[in-house]
Coordinates of N, CA, C and O in Angstrom, one line a residue:
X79 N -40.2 -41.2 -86.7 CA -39.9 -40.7 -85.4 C -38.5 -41.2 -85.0 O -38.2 -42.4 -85.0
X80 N -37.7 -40.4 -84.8 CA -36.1 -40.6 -84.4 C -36.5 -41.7 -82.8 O -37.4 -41.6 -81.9
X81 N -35.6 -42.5 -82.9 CA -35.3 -43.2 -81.8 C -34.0 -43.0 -80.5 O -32.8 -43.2 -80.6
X82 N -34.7 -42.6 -79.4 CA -33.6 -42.7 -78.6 C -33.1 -43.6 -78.2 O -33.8 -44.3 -77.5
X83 N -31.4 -43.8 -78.5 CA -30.6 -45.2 -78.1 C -30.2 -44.4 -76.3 O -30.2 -45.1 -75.3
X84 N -29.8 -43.3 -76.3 CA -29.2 -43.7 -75.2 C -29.2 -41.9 -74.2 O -28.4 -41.0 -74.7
X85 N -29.7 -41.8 -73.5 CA -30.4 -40.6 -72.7 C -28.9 -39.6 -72.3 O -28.0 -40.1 -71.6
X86 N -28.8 -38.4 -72.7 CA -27.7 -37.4 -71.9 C -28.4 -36.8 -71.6 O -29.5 -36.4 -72.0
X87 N -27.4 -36.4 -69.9 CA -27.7 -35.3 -69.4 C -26.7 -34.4 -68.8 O -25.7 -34.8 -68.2
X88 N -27.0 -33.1 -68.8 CA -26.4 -32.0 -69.0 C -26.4 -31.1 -67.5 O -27.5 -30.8 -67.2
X89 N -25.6 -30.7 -66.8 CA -25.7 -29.6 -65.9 C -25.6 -28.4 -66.7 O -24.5 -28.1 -67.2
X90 N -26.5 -27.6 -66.9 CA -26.7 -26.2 -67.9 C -26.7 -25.5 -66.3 O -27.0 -26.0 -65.2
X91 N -26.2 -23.9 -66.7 CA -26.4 -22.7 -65.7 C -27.8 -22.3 -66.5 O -28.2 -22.8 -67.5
X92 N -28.5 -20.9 -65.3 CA -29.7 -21.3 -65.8 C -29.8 -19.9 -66.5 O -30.8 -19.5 -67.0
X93 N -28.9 -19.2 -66.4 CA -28.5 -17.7 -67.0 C -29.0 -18.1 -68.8 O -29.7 -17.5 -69.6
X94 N -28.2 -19.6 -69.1 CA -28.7 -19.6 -70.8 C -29.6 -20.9 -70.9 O -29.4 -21.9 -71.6
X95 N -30.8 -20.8 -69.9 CA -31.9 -22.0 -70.2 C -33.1 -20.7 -71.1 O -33.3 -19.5 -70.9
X96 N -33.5 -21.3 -71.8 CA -34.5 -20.3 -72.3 C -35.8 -20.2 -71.6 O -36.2 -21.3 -71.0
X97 N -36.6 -19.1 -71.5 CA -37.3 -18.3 -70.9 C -38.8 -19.4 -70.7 O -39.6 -19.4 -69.7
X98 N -38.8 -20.2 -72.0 CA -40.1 -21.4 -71.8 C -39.4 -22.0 -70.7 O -40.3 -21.9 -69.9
X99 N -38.7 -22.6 -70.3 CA -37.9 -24.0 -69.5 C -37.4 -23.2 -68.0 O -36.7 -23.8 -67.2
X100 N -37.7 -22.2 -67.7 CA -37.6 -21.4 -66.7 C -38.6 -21.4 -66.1 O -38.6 -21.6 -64.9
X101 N -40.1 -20.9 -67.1 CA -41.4 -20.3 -66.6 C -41.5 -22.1 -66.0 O -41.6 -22.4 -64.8
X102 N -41.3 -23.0 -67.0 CA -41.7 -24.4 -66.7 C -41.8 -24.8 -65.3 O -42.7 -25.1 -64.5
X103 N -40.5 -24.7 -65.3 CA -39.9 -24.8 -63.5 C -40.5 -24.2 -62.4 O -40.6 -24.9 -61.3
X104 N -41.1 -23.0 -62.4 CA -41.7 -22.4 -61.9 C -43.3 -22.7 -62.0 O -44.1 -22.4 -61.1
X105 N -43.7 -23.3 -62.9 CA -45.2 -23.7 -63.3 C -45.1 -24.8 -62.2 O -45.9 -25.0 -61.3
X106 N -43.6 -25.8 -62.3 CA -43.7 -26.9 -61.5 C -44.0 -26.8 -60.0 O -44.6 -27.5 -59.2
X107 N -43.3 -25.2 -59.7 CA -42.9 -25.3 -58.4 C -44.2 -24.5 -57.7 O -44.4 -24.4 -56.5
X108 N -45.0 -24.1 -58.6 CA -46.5 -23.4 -58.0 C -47.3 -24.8 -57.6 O -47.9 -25.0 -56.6
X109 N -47.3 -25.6 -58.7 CA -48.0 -26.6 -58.4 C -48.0 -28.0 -57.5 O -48.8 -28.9 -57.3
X110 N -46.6 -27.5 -57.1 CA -46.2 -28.2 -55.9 C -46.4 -27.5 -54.6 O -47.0 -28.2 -53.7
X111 N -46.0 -26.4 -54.3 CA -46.0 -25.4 -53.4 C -47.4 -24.6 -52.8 O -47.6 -24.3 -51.6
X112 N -48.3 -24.4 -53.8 CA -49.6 -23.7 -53.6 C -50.6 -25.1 -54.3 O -51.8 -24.8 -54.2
X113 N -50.4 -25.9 -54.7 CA -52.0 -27.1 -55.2 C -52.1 -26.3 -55.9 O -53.3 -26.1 -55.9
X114 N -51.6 -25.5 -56.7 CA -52.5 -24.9 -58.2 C -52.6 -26.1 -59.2 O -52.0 -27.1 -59.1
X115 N -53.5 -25.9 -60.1 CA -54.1 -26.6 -60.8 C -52.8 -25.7 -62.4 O -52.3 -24.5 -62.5
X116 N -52.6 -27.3 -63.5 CA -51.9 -27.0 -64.8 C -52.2 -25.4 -65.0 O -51.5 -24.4 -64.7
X117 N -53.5 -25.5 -65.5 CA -54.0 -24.1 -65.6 C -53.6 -23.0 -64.7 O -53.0 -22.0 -64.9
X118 N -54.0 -23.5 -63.9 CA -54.0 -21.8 -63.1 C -52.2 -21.0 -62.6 O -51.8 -20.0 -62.1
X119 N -51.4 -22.7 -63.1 CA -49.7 -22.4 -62.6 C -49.5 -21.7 -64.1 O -49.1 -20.5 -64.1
X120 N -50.0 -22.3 -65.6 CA -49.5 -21.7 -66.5 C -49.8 -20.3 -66.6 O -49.1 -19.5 -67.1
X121 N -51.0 -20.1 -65.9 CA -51.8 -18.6 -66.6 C -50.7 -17.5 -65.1 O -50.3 -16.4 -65.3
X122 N -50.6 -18.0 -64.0 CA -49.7 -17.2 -63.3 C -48.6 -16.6 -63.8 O -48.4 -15.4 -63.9
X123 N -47.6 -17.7 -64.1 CA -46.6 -17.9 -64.8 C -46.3 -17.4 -66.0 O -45.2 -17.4 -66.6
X124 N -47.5 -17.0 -66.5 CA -47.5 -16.9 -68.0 C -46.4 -17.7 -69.5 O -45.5 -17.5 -70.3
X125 N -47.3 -18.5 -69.1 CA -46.2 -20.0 -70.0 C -47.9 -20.2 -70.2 O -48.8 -19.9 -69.5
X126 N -48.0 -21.1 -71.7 CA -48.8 -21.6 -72.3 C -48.8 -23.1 -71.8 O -47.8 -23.6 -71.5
X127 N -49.8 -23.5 -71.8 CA -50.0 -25.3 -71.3 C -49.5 -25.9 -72.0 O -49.2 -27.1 -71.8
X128 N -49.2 -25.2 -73.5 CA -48.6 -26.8 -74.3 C -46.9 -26.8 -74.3 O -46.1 -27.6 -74.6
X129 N -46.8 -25.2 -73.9 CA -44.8 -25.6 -73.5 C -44.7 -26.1 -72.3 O -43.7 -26.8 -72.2
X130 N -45.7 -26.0 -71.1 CA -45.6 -26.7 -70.1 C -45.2 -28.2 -70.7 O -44.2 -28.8 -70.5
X131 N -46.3 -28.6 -71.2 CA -46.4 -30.0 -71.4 C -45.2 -30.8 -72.1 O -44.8 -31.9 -72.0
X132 N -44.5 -29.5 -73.2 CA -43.7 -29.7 -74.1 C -42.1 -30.2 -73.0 O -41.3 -31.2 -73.2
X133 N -42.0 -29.2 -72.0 CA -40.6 -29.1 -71.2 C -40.8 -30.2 -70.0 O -39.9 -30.9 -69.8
X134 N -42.0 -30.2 -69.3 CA -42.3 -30.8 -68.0 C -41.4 -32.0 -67.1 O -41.3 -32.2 -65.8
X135 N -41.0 -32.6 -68.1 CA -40.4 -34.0 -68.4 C -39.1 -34.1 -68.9 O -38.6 -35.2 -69.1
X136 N -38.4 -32.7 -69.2 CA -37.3 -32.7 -69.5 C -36.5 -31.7 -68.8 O -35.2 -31.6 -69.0
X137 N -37.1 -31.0 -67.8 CA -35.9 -30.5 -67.0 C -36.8 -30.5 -65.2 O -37.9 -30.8 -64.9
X138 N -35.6 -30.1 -64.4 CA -36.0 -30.8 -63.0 C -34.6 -29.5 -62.4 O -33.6 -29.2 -63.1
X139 N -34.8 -29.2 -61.4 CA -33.9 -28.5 -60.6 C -32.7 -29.5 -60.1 O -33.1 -30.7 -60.1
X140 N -31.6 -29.3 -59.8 CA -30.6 -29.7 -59.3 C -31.0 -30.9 -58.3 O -31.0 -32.2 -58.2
X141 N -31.2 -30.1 -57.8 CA -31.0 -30.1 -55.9 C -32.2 -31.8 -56.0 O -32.1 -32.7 -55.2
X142 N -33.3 -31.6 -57.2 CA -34.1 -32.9 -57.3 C -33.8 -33.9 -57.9 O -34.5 -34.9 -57.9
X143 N -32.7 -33.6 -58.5 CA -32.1 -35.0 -59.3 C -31.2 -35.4 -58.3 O -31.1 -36.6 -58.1
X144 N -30.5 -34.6 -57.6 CA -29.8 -35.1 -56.6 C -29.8 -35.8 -55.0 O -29.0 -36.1 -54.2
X145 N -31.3 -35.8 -55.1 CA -32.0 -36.2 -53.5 C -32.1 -37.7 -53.3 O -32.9 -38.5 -53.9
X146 N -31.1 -38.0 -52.2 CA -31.0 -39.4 -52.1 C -30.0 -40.1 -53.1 O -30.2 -41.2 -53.8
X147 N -29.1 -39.4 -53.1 CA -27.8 -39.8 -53.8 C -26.8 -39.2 -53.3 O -26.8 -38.3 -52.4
X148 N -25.6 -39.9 -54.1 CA -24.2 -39.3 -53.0 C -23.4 -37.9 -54.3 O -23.3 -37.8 -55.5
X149 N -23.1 -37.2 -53.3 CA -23.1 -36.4 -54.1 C -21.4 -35.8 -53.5 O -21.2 -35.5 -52.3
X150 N -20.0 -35.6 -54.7 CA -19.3 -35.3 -54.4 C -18.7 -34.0 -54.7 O -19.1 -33.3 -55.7
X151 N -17.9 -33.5 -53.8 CA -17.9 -32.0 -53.8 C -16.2 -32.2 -53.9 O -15.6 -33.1 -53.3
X152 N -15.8 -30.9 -54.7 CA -13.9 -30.6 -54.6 C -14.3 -29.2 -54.0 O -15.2 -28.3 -54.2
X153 N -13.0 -29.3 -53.2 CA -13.5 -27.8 -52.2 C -11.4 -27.6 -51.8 O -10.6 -28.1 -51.0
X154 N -11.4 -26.8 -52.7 CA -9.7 -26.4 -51.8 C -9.8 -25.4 -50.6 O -10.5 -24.4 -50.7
X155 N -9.2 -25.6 -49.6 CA -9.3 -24.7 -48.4 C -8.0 -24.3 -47.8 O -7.0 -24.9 -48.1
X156 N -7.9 -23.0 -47.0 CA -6.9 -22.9 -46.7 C -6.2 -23.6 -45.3 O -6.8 -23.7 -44.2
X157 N -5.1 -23.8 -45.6 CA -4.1 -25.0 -44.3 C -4.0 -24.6 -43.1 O -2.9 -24.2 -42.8
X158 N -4.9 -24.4 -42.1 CA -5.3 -24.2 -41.0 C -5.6 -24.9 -40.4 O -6.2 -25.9 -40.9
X159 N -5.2 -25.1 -38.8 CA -5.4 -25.8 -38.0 C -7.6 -26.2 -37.8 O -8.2 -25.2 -38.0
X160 N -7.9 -26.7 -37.7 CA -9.5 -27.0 -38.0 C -10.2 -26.8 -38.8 O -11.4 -26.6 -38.7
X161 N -9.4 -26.7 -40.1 CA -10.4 -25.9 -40.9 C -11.3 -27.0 -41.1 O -12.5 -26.8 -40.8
X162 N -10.7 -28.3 -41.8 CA -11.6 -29.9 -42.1 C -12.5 -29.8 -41.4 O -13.6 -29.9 -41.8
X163 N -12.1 -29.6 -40.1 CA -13.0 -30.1 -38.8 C -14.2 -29.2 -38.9 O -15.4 -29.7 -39.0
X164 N -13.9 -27.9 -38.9 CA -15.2 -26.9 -39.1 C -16.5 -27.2 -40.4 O -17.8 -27.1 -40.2
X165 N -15.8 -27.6 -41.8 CA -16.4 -28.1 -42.8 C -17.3 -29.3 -42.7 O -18.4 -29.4 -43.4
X166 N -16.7 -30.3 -41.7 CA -17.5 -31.3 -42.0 C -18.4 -31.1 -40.8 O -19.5 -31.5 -41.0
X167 N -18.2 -30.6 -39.4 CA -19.1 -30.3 -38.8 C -20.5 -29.8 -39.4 O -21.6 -30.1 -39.0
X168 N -20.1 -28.8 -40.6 CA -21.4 -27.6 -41.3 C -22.5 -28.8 -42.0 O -23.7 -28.8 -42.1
X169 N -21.3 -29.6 -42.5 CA -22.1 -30.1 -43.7 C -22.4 -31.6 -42.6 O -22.8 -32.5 -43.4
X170 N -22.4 -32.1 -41.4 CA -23.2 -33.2 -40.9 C -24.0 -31.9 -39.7 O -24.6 -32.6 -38.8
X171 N -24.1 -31.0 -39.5 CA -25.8 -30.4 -39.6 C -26.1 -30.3 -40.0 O -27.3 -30.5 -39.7
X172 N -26.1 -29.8 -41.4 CA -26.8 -29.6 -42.5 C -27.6 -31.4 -42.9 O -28.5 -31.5 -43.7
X173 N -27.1 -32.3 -42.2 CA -27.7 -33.4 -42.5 C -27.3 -35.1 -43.6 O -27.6 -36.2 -43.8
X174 N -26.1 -33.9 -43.9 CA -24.9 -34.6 -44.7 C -24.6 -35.6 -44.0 O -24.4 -35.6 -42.8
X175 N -24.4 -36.8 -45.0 CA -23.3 -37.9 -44.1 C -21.9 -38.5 -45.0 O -21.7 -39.2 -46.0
X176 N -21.0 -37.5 -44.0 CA -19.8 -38.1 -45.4 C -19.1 -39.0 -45.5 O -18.4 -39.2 -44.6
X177 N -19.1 -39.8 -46.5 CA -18.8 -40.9 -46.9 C -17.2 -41.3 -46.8 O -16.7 -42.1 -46.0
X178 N -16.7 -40.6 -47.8 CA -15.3 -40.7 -48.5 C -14.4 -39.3 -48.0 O -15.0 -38.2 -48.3
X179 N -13.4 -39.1 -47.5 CA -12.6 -38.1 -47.6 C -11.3 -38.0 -47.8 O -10.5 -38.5 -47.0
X180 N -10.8 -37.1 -49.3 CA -9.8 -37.0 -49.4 C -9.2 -36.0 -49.5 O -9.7 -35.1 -50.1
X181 N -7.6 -35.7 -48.6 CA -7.0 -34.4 -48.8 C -5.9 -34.3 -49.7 O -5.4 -35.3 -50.1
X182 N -5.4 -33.3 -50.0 CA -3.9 -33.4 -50.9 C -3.3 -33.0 -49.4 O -3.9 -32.6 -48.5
X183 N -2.0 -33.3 -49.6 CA -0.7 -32.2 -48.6 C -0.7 -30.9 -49.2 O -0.7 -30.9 -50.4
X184 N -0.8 -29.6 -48.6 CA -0.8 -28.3 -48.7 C 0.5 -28.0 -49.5 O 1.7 -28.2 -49.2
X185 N -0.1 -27.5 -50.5 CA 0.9 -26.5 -51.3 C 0.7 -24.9 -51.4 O -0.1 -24.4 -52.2
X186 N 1.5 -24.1 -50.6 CA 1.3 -23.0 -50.5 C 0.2 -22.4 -49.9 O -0.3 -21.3 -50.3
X187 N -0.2 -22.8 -49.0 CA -1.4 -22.5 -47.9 C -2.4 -23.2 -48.4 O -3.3 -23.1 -47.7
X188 N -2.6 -23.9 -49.5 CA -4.1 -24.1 -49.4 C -3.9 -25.7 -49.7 O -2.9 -26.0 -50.4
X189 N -4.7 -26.8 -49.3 CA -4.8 -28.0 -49.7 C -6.6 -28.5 -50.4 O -7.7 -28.0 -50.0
X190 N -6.5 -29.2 -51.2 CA -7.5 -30.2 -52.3 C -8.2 -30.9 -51.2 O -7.6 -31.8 -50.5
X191 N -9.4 -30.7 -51.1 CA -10.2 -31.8 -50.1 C -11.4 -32.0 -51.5 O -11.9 -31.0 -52.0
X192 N -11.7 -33.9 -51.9 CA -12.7 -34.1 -52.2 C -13.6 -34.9 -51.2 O -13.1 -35.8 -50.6
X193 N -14.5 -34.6 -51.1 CA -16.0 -35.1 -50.8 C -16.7 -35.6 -51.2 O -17.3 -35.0 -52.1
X194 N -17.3 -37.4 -50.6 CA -18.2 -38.0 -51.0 C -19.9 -37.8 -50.1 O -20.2 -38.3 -49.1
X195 N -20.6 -37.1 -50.9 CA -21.6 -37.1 -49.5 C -23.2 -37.6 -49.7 O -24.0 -37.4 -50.6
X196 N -23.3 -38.3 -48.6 CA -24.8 -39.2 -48.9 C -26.1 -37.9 -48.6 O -26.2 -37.3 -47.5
X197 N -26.8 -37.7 -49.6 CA -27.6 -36.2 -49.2 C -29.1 -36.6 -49.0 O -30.2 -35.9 -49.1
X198 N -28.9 -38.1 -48.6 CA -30.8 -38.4 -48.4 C -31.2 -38.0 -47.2 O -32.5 -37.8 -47.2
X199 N -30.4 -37.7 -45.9 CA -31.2 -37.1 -44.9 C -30.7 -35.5 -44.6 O -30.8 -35.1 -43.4
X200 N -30.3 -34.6 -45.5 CA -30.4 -33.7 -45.7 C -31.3 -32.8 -45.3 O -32.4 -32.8 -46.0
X201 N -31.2 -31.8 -44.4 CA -32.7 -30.6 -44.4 C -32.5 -29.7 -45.7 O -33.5 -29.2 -46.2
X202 N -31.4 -29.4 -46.1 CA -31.3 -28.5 -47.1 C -30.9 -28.8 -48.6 O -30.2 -29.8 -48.8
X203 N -31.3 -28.2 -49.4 CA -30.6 -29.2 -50.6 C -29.4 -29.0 -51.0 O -29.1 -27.8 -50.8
X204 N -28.6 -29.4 -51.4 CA -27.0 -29.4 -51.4 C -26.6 -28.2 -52.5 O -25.5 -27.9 -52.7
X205 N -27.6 -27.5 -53.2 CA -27.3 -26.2 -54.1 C -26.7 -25.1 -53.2 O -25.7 -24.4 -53.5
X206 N -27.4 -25.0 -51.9 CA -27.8 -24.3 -50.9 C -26.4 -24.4 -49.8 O -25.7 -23.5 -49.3
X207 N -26.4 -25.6 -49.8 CA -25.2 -26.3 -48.9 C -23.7 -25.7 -49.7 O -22.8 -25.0 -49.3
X208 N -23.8 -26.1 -50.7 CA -22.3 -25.3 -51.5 C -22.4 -24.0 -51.5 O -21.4 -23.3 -51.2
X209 N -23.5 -23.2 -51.8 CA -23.5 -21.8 -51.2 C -22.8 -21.3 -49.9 O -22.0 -20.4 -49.8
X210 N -23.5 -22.2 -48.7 CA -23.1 -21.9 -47.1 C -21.3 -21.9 -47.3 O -20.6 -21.0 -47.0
X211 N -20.9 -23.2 -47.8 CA -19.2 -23.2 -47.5 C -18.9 -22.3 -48.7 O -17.7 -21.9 -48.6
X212 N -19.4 -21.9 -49.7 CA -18.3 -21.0 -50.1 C -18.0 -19.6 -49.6 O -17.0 -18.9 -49.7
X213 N -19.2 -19.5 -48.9 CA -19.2 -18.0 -48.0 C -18.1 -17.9 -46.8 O -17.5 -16.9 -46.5
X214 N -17.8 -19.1 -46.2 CA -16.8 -19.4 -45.3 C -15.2 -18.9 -45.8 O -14.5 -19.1 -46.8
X215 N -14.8 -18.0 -44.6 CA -13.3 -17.4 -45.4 C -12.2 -18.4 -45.4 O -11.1 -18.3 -45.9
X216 N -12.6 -19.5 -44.9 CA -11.5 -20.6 -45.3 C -11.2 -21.3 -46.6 O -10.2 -21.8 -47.0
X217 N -12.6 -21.0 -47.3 CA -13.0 -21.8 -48.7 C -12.5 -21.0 -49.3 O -12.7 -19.8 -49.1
X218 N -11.8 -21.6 -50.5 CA -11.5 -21.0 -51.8 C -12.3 -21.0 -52.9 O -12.8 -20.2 -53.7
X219 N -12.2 -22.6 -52.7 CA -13.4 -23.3 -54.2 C -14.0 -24.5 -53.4 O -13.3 -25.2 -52.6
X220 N -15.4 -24.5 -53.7 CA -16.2 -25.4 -53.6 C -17.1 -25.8 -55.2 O -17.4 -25.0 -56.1
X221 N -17.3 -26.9 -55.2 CA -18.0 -27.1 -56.6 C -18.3 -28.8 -56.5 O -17.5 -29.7 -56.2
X222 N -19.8 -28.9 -56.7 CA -20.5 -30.3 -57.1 C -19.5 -30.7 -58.5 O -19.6 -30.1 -59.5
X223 N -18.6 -31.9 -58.3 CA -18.3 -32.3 -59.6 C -19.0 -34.0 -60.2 O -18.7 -34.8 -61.1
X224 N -19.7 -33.9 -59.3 CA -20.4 -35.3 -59.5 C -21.5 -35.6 -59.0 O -21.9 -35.0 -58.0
X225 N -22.3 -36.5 -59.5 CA -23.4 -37.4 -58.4 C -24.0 -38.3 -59.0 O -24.2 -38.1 -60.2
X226 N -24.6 -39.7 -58.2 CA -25.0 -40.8 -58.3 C -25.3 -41.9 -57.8 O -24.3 -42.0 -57.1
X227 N -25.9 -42.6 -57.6 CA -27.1 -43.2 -56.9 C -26.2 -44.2 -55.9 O -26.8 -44.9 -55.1

């Protein structure tokens, strides 16, 4: 039996997770969401109980590895008078509390804001949260490039 010295982990898109490690997730999330029982999430789901068993422990949604940790975001925006202000207002309703903030000086209309953000009293999970600001016309890029306890 091969021995593991030392644990990686990977942010994968879920476009190339394979189709067992998908149903998995969803096996998880019935059995969280409705009290279904192993059985009755696998046979919904149609995933067999022993890839259940096989994946269960090896993959986890985003948004749950990241609960109750600080989680940093790079977000370039355009050089407007409030735009900061509007941003960080979104993300402390959203339940965010931010930590650290850094801006670049504006080159060519747009300036580098990184973000440190504590996401344990959160209503929403922060997958959801970077969705909200990238829809915003001030945002150019938004992206989780970190997180940790």
């Amino acid at each position: 039996m091969k021995k593991r010295t030392e644990e990686k982990f990977y942010l994968v898109h879920e476009d190339v997770l394979p189709e067992a490690m998908k149903k998995t997730l969803e096996v998880k999330t019935l059995m969280e969401q409705k009290g279904l029982s192993v059985s009755a999430a696998t046979l919904q789901a149609d995933l067999s109980r022993s890839a259940f068993y096989k994946y269960r422990d090896m993959i986890y949604p985003f948004q749950a590895m990241v609960k109750e940790q600080i989680v940093t975001i790079f977000l370039t925006l355009e050089d407007r008078s409030g735009t900061l202000s509007k941003l960080l207002t979104i993300i402390a309703d959203a339940g965010g509390n931010v930590l650290t903030i850094h801006q670049t000086i504006p080159l060519q209309g747009l300036a580098n804001v990184t973000l440190s953000i504590s996401t344990s009293a959160m209503g929403k999970d922060i997958v959801q949260l970077i969705s909200d600001l990238k829809k915003l016309e001030f945002v150019h890029k938004a992206d989780i490039v970190g997180s940790g306890a």
